[in-house]
Short mmCIF file of C-alpha atoms in Angstrom, two decimals:
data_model
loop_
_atom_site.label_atom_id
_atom_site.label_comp_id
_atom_site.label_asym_id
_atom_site.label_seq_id
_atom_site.Cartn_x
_atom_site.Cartn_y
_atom_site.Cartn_z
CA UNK A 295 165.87 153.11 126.61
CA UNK A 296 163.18 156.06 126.23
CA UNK A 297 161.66 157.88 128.75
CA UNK A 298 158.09 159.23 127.80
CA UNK A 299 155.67 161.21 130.08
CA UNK A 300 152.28 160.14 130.12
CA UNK A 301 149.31 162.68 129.41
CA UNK A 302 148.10 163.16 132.89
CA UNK A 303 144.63 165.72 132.92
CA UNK A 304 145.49 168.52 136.01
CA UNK A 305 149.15 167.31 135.90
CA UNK A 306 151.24 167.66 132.62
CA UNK A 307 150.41 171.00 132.02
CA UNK A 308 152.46 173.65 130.43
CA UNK A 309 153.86 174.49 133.93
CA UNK A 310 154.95 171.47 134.78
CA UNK A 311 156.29 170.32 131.80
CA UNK A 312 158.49 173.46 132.22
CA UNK A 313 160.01 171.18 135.31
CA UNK A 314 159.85 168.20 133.44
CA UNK A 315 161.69 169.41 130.60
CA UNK A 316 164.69 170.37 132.28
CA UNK A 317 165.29 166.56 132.72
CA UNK A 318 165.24 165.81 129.01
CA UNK A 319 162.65 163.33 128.91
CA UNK A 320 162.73 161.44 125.40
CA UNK A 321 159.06 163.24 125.19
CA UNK A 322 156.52 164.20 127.58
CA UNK A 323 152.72 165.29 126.61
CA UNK A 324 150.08 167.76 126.61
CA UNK A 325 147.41 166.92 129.06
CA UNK A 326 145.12 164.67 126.77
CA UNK A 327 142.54 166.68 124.41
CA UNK A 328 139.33 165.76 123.60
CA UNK A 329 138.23 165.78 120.00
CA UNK A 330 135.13 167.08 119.96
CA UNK A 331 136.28 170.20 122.18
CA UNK A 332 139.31 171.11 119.43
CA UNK A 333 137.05 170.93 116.64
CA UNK A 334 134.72 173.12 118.71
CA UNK A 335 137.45 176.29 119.59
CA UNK A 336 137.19 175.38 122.84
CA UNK A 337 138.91 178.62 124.55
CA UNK A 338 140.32 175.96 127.43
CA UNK A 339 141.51 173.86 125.18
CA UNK A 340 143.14 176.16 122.75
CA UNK A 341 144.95 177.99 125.55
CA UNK A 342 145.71 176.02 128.15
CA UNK A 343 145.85 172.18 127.19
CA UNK A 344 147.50 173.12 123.90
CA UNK A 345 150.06 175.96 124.98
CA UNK A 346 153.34 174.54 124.16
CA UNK A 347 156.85 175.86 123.06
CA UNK A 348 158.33 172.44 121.48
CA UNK A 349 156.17 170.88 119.43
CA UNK A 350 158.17 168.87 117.96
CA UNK A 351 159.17 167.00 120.93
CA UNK A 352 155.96 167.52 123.31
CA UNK A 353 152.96 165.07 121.88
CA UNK A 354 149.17 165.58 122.36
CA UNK A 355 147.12 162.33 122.67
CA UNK A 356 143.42 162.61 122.37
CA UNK A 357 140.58 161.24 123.30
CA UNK A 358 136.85 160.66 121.41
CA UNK A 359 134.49 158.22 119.84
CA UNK A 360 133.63 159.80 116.40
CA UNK A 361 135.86 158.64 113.63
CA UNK A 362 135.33 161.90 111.67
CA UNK A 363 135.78 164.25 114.49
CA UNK A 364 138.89 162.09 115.32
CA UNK A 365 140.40 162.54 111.89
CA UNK A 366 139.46 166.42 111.87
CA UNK A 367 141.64 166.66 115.69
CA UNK A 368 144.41 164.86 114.77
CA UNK A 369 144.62 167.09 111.36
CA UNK A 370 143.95 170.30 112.97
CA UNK A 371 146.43 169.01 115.52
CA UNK A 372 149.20 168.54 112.59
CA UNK A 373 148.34 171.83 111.06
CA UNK A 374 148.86 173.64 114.68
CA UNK A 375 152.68 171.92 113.85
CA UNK A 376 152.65 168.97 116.70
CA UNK A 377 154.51 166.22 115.10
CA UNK A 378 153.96 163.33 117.67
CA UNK A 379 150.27 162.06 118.09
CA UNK A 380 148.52 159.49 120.53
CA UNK A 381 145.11 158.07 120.30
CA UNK A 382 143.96 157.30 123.73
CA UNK A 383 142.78 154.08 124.13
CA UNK A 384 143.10 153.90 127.14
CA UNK A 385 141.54 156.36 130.14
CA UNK A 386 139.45 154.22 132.42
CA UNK A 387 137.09 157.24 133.95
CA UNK A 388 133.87 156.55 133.60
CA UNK A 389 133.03 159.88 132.65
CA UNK A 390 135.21 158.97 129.42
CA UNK A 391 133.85 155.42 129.18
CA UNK A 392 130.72 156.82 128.74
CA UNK A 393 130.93 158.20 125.63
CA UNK A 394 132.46 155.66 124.20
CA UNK A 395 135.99 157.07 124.19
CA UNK A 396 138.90 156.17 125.96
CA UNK A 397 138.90 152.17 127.01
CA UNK A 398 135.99 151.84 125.21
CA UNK A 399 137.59 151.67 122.16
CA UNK A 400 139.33 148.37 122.77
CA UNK A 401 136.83 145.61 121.79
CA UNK A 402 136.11 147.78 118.63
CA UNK A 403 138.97 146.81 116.93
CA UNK A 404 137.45 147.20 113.35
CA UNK A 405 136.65 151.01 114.18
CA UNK A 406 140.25 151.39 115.41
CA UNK A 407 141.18 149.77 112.22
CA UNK A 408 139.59 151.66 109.68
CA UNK A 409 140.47 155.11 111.71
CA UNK A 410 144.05 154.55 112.09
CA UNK A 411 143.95 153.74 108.13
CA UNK A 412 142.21 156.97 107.30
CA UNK A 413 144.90 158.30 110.04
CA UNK A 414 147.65 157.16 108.07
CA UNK A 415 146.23 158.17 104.68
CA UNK A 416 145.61 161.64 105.28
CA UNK A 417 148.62 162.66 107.90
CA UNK A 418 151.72 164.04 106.41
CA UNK A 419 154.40 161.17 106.26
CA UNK A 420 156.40 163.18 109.15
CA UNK A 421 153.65 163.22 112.08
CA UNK A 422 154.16 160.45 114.39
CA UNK A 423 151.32 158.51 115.27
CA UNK A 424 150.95 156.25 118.11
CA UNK A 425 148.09 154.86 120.55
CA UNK A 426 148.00 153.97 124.12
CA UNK A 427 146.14 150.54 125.43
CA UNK A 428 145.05 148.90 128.73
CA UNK A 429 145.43 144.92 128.08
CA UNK A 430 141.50 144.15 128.87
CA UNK A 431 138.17 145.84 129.02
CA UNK A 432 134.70 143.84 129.16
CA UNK A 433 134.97 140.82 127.00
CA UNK A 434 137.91 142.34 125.39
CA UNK A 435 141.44 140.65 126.58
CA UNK A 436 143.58 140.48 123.49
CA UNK A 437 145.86 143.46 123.64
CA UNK A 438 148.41 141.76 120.97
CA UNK A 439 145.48 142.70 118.25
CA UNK A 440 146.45 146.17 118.70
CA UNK A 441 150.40 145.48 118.52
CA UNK A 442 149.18 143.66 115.14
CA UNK A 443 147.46 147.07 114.05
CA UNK A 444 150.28 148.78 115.31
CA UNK A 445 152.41 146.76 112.79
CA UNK A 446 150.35 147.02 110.39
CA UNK A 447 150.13 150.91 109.93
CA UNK A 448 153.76 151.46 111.11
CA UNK A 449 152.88 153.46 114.13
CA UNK A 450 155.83 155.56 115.54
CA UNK A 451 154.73 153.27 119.35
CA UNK A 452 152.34 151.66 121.12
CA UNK A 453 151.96 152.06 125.12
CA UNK A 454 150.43 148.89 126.90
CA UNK A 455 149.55 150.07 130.68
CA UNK A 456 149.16 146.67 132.54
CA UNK A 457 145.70 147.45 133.41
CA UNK A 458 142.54 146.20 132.65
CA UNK A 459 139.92 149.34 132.70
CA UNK A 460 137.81 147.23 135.45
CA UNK A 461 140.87 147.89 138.08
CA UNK A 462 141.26 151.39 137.14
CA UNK A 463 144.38 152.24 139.45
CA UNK A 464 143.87 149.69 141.73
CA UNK A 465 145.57 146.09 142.48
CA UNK A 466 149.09 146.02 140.63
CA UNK A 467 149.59 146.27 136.67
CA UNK A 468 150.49 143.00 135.36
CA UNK A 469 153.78 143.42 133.95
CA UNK A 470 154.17 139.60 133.48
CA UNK A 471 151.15 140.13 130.68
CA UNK A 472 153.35 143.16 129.53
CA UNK A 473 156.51 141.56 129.46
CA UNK A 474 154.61 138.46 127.51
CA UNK A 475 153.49 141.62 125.07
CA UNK A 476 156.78 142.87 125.08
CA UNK A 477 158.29 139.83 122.98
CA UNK A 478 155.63 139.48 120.53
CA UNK A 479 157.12 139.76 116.72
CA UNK A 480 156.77 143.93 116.02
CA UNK A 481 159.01 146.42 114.15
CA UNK A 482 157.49 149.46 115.96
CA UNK A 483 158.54 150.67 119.31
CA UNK A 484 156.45 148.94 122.40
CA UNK A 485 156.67 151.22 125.79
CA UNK A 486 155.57 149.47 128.97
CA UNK A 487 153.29 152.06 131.33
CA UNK A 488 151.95 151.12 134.78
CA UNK A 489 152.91 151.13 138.69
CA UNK A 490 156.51 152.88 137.64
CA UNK A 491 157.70 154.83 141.13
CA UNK A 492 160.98 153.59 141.96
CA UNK A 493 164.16 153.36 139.99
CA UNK A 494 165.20 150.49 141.15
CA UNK A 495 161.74 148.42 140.27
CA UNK A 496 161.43 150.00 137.14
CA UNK A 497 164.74 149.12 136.26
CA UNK A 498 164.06 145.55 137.35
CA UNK A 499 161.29 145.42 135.17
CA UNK A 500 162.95 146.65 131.62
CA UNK A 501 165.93 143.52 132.24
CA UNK A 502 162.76 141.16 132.23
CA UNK A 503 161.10 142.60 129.42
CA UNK A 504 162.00 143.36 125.39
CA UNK A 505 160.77 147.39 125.88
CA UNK A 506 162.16 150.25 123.99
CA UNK A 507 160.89 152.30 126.35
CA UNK A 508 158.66 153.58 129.06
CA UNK A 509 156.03 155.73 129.96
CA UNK A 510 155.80 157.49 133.59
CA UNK A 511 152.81 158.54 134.65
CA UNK A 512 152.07 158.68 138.50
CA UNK A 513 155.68 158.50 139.53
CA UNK A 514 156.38 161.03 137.89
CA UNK A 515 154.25 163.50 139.61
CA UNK A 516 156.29 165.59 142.45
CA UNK A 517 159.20 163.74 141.19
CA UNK A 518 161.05 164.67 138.17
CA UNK A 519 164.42 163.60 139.19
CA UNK A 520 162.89 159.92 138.70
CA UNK A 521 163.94 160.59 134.70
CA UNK A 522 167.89 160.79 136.19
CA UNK A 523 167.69 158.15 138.34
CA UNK A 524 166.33 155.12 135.92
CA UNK A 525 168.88 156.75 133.49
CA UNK A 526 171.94 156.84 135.83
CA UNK A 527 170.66 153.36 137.28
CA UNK A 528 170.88 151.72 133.51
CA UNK A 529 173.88 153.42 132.46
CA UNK A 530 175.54 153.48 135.20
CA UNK A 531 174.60 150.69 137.36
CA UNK A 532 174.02 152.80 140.21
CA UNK A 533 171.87 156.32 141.41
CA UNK A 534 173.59 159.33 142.14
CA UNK A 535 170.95 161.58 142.13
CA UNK A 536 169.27 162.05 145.26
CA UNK A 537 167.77 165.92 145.64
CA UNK A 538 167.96 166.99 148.82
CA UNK A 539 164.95 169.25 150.75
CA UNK A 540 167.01 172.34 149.60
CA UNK A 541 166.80 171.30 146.01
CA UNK A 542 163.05 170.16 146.29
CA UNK A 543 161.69 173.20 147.93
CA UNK A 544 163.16 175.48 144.64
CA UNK A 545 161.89 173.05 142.56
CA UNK A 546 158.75 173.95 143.86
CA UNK A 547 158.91 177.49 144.67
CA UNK A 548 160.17 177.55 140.58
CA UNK A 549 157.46 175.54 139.76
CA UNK A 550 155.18 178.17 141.37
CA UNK A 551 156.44 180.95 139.42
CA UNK A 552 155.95 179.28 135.99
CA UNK A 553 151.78 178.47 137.38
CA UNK A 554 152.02 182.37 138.49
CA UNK A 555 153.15 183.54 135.13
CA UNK A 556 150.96 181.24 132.97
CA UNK A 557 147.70 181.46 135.05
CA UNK A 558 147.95 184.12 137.34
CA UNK A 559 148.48 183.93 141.40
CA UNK A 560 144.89 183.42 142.47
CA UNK A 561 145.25 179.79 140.00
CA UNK A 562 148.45 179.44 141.22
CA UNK A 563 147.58 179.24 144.76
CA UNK A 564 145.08 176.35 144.26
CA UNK A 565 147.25 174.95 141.61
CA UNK A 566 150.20 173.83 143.66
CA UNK A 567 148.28 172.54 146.41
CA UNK A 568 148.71 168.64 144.44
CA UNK A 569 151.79 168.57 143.73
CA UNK A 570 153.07 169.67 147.36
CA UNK A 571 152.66 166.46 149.10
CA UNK A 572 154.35 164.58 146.41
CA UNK A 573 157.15 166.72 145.93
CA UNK A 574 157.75 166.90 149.84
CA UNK A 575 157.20 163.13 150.24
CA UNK A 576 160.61 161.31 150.52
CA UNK A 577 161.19 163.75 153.78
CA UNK A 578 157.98 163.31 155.10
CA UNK A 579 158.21 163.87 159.43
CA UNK A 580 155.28 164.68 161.67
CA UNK A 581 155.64 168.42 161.48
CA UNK A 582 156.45 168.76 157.76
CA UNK A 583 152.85 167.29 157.01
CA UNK A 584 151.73 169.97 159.76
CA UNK A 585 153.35 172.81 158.32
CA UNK A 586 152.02 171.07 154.68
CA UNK A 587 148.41 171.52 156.03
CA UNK A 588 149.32 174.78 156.95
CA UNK A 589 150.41 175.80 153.56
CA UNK A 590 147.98 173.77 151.52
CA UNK A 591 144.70 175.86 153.20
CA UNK A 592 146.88 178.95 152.39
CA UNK A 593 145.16 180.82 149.34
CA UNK A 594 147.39 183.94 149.06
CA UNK A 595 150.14 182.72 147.06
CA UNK A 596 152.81 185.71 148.25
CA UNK A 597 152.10 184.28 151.90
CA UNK A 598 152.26 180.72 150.45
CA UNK A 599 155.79 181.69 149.13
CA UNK A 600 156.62 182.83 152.10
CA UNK A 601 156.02 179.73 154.15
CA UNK A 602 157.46 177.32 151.50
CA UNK A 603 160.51 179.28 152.10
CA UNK A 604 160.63 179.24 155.52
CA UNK A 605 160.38 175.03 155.35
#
């Protein structure tokens, strides 16, 4: 069973996947890139979003609504030497929606058609290509067209969150529509994304489903030991990994210094602030959420040490 890490914008950066990686996730991504912005030299994109010492096993999916600007990324993407590539098809944010990028690209499944051919055609045999779905948007509710296309093209996966774009990241993903989309007739990998925080539900949900793998997104956040725990839980029938605060608060104060070293302290002060509460959740008491507070308003990040120590 794989073990992908979603794109998550402000969360899988460099610095984190630093954490991430030490957990061997099958692969994790970039934060997710916009198209328009890479062919542009964007500095922020270019030195931040893209920064990256694996390429071959960190992916970068991205994100736009301009078949040729799309097909320049994903080649200038290839020629930077990343060898696993995700068209996002599915970010719900309005602010994406809008241009006609993200979800928006599900009822157009002609467009998605003829890109992914020209995607195919032009790529170099040993990039990995792959897209990333919600199961609805609009009028749009067949999500087993794009498993179809998926086929058709011989994409390395597709990801099916069990989402429509209307809910966003509210209500529940509907991992019954998932599981249904699970067992359709394929030859490429299918990874199931969506509502995946526990080990012991997402466990529950790959024995009901025909996955090779899944994507964590949310859960994942504050919680990297989540990647040992599905794995010890399906190989194992059982979790023995269970950090204690001790191992949590140098997770973090490690996590710090790879934020310090990549974007300086000032960044790295603000930075940490949202993953704190996450990482520091599963102990949560009355006057660790104080001391939290405390921290969190804190903008000198020597003090900030200081304090996270003294937890």
């Amino acid at each position: 069973m794989k073990i992908y890490i979603s794109p998550m914008a402000g969360y899988t950066d460099y610095s984190y996947r630093k954490i991430l990686k030490k957990f061997n996730p099958d692969l994790l991504f970039t934060e997710m890139v916009s198209a328009h912005l890479l062919n542009e030299n964007d500095e922020a994109t270019e030195k931040e979003l893209l920064k990256c010492d694996d390429k071959e096993n960190e992916g970068v999916q991205v994100f736009g609504s301009d078949k040729n600007e799309l097909i320049k990324a994903f080649l200038k993407l290839e020629n930077k030497g990343f060898k696993n590539l995700n068209l996002n098809m599915g970010c719900p944010q309005t602010k994406i929606i809008k241009n006609g990028a993200g979800s928006a690209l599900l009822p157009q499944t002609d467009f998605v058609d003829s890109l992914l051919s020209e995607l195919k055609s032009k790529l170099s045999d040993k990039t990995k290509l792959s897209i990333k779905i919600r199961i609805g948007y609009r009028d749009f509710s067949s999500p087993e067209l794009y498993i179809d296309l998926a086929n058709k093209y011989n994409l390395d996966f597709i990801c099916i969150h069990g989402r429509t774009r209307e809910q966003l990241y509210n209500g529940k993903a509907d991992w019954d529509i998932v599981s249904e989309l699970s067992n359709r007739p394929r030859k490429i990998d299918f990874i199931g994304n969506g509502d995946l925080f526990e080990a012991k539900d997402i466990v529950s949900l790959i024995k009901k489903s025909n996955l090779d793998g899944i994507m964590l997104s949310r859960g994942i956040i504050g919680n990297p030991w989540l990647i040992s725990q599905i794995r010890e839980l399906l190989n194992l029938g059982e979790i023995t990994t269970f950090p204690d605060f001790d191992t949590v608060k140098n997770a973090v104060l490690e996590h710090i210094s790879y934020l310090e070293e990549n974007k300086g302290k000032i960044v790295a002060a603000l930075e940490i602030n949202k993953y704190l509460q996450p990482y520091f959740k599963r102990f949560e008491t009355e006057d660790l959420k104080n001391n939290l507070k405390e921290i969190i308003i804190e903008r000198d990040i020597d003090k900030k040490i200081k304090d996270i120590e003294k937890l």
